[in-house]
Amino acid sequence: MRHVGYLKVLEINSTRFTIQPADSYPNFPSSDCAELICTVKGSELARVIAEGNVAAAAPTDFPRYLGTCLMKADSGILTVVSTDGKRLSVSETSNIAFDNTGEMILTSSATKELGKTLAQNYADNDVKILTDGVITWFQVENVEFAIVRVEANFPAYIRILNDEVYTRLKINRSELISALERISIISRSTTANLVAMQLIPEQEKVKLFSRAPEVGMTSETLLGEITENPLQCGFNVNFLLDGLRAITTDQVEMVFSGADTQMRIKSDNFLYMVMPARLSNLDLMTDEETEDLQ
């Protein structure tokens, strides 16, 4: 008779952790002595943070305001502003409970994360904004977010803006976004990701064109309501798309001050300004190409 036996092997795992005493943990600053700036609904704060950060650049050592946003409460209005030197975005809300005037320069990455958290989890809750001059706290329910202030001088952005109108364009936002996305297939192969824009009032047409010598060329023609003067100018495609995507209306109005100066998009409590890029002869359509496309 055969006997079958079984051998059972036990595996024993062991893990060790180093434990530090509780008093070695750093003491974090407290908001107990911070001054209340204002109270705002979570959804409104998330909106102004998202819109106000559209023009924020990647963080850099100099100038220090790049990669930041200015958050300011004054006269019952909360404003968030960012700029990368070539464009500017401003968003504001008056739906706040106002207590004190306050101005803070905060990192755009931190405020964007705060905005996402508020939009996803605390849209219907009231958020208290407090500061002690060094740290800004955002209190909602039993949660507290803290962002350290950036020591920098934010540009006097009001002085950057002007009210000059050379050409005015009203156009369907979705159609323009779709056209620019198709244009970007070619434009992203150029150094400046450039699109040339021609506005023809008498034809109520907007012509978009981009050429990458090693890749090819592309053009789009859209209908729009154009007033004032004909205009030909160029822009970074991504800069245009960033501003257009931040707006939710079907129609968008674009106000051009000229071929070499700012263009502004405004919707409700949001303003987006972008500077044009210089066009060379290579960036424009030749007469033969224009005729071929007609």
XYZ file of C-alpha atoms in Angstrom, residues 72-274:
203
model
C -8.107 90.391 -5.318
C -11.209 91.333 -3.349
C -12.260 94.968 -3.537
C -15.566 96.885 -3.484
C -17.621 93.689 -3.334
C -15.930 92.046 -6.338
C -13.562 89.060 -6.323
C -11.149 89.066 -9.272
C -8.624 86.487 -10.500
C -6.018 87.587 -13.087
C -3.109 85.898 -14.869
C -0.722 86.829 -17.675
C 2.291 85.378 -19.458
C 3.325 88.670 -21.076
C 1.643 87.864 -24.384
C -1.915 87.453 -23.152
C -4.090 88.287 -20.189
C -7.157 86.688 -18.616
C -9.428 88.381 -16.086
C -12.431 86.814 -14.358
C -14.588 88.289 -11.628
C -17.679 87.700 -9.547
C -19.804 90.027 -7.452
C -21.664 87.131 -5.799
C -19.667 87.338 -2.589
C -20.200 88.287 1.023
C -17.641 91.057 1.315
C -15.728 91.770 4.501
C -12.269 93.237 3.784
C -10.118 94.355 0.885
C -7.393 91.833 0.139
C -4.846 91.091 -2.572
C -2.832 87.875 -2.876
C -0.453 86.515 -5.531
C -0.746 82.710 -5.561
C 0.748 79.965 -7.710
C -1.555 79.123 -10.602
C -0.974 75.367 -10.236
C -2.151 75.395 -6.610
C -5.219 77.517 -7.321
C -6.154 75.319 -10.306
C -6.104 72.242 -8.079
C -8.194 74.111 -5.522
C -10.693 75.067 -8.233
C -11.024 71.475 -9.437
C -11.594 70.230 -5.899
C -14.265 72.855 -5.262
C -16.054 72.151 -8.555
C -16.122 68.399 -7.930
C -16.892 68.287 -4.208
C -18.000 71.646 -2.811
C -19.833 73.449 -5.621
C -22.841 74.248 -3.413
C -20.888 75.116 -0.283
C -19.751 78.522 0.924
C -15.991 79.038 0.938
C -14.304 81.483 3.309
C -11.134 83.168 2.046
C -8.742 84.323 4.775
C -5.171 85.600 4.774
C -2.502 86.698 7.243
C -0.377 88.305 4.520
C 1.800 85.211 4.063
C -0.650 82.337 3.674
C -4.120 82.349 2.153
C -6.644 79.875 3.547
C -9.774 78.560 1.851
C -12.174 77.061 4.379
C -15.134 74.916 3.336
C -17.076 72.660 5.703
C -14.440 70.900 7.824
C -11.688 71.203 5.199
C -9.022 73.899 4.980
C -6.752 74.562 1.988
C -3.627 76.681 2.474
C -1.586 78.355 -0.289
C 1.578 80.333 0.444
C 1.697 83.793 -1.091
C 4.306 84.490 -3.797
C 6.424 87.569 -3.128
C 6.229 89.392 -6.454
C 4.935 92.551 -8.093
C 2.033 91.743 -10.382
C 1.796 93.947 -13.502
C -0.703 96.810 -13.522
C -2.941 94.860 -15.882
C -5.588 97.581 -16.218
C -3.031 99.756 -17.996
C -2.359 96.978 -20.515
C -5.925 96.986 -21.800
C -7.276 99.554 -24.240
C -10.685 100.296 -25.707
C -9.591 100.935 -29.294
C -11.721 99.226 -31.960
C -10.289 98.757 -35.439
C -12.275 95.671 -36.455
C -15.052 93.791 -34.700
C -15.940 90.155 -35.415
C -18.981 88.191 -34.210
C -18.760 84.500 -35.041
C -20.011 81.079 -33.989
C -17.651 79.907 -31.276
C -17.903 76.152 -31.958
C -17.278 76.590 -35.687
C -14.212 78.744 -35.041
C -12.833 76.271 -32.488
C -13.298 73.355 -34.914
C -11.583 75.283 -37.725
C -8.632 76.212 -35.508
C -8.262 72.606 -34.338
C -8.005 71.496 -37.980
C -5.580 74.336 -38.724
C -3.397 73.210 -35.805
C -2.573 69.948 -37.614
C -0.307 72.061 -39.835
C 0.403 75.073 -37.607
C 1.926 73.022 -34.789
C 4.791 72.189 -37.157
C 5.678 75.889 -37.412
C 7.936 77.673 -34.954
C 5.240 79.970 -33.557
C 2.221 77.666 -34.088
C 0.929 80.483 -36.249
C -2.376 81.022 -38.037
C -2.919 83.979 -40.381
C -6.377 85.508 -40.103
C -7.963 87.691 -42.765
C -11.212 89.533 -42.007
C -13.203 90.764 -45.033
C -16.202 92.922 -43.990
C -17.808 93.264 -47.442
C -17.903 89.466 -47.870
C -18.557 88.719 -44.169
C -15.833 86.093 -44.400
C -13.004 85.056 -42.108
C -10.119 83.276 -43.834
C -7.677 81.223 -41.788
C -4.379 80.029 -43.238
C -1.271 78.249 -42.020
C 1.816 76.988 -43.804
C 4.594 74.691 -42.611
C 7.242 74.519 -45.388
C 8.241 70.931 -44.576
C 4.667 69.700 -44.111
C 2.151 71.596 -46.215
C -0.504 74.288 -46.012
C -4.128 74.488 -44.909
C -6.914 77.064 -45.079
C -10.433 77.516 -43.704
C -13.163 80.019 -44.604
C -15.909 80.883 -42.117
C -18.837 83.277 -42.153
C -19.023 85.997 -39.533
C -20.420 89.442 -38.837
C -17.515 91.827 -39.449
C -17.752 95.580 -38.888
C -15.348 98.518 -39.150
C -12.188 97.785 -41.204
C -10.707 94.859 -43.137
C -7.807 93.317 -41.256
C -5.030 90.781 -41.651
C -3.229 89.516 -38.569
C -1.645 86.404 -37.047
C -1.971 84.563 -33.746
C -0.646 81.557 -31.896
C -3.356 78.920 -32.458
C -3.209 77.585 -28.903
C -3.584 81.083 -27.464
C -6.801 81.579 -29.453
C -8.150 78.153 -28.505
C -7.473 78.692 -24.788
C -9.575 81.847 -24.743
C -12.397 80.467 -26.896
C -12.700 77.256 -24.845
C -13.054 79.246 -21.630
C -16.261 80.830 -22.962
C -19.576 78.963 -22.902
C -21.754 81.148 -25.178
C -22.629 80.056 -28.731
C -21.581 83.385 -30.258
C -18.324 85.143 -29.458
C -17.285 88.719 -30.123
C -13.634 89.416 -30.913
C -12.482 93.037 -30.867
C -9.255 93.842 -32.725
C -7.331 97.046 -32.047
C -5.164 96.580 -35.161
C -2.774 94.195 -36.882
C 0.035 94.783 -34.377
C -1.830 95.287 -31.143
C -4.192 93.437 -28.846
C -7.337 91.452 -29.554
C -9.947 91.076 -26.819
C -12.666 88.500 -26.185
C -15.253 89.278 -23.549
C -18.113 87.209 -22.181
C -20.142 88.114 -19.097
C -17.570 88.408 -16.289
C -14.606 87.080 -18.274
C -12.080 89.006 -20.394
C -9.308 87.461 -22.475
C -6.670 89.513 -24.284
C -3.993 88.169 -26.625
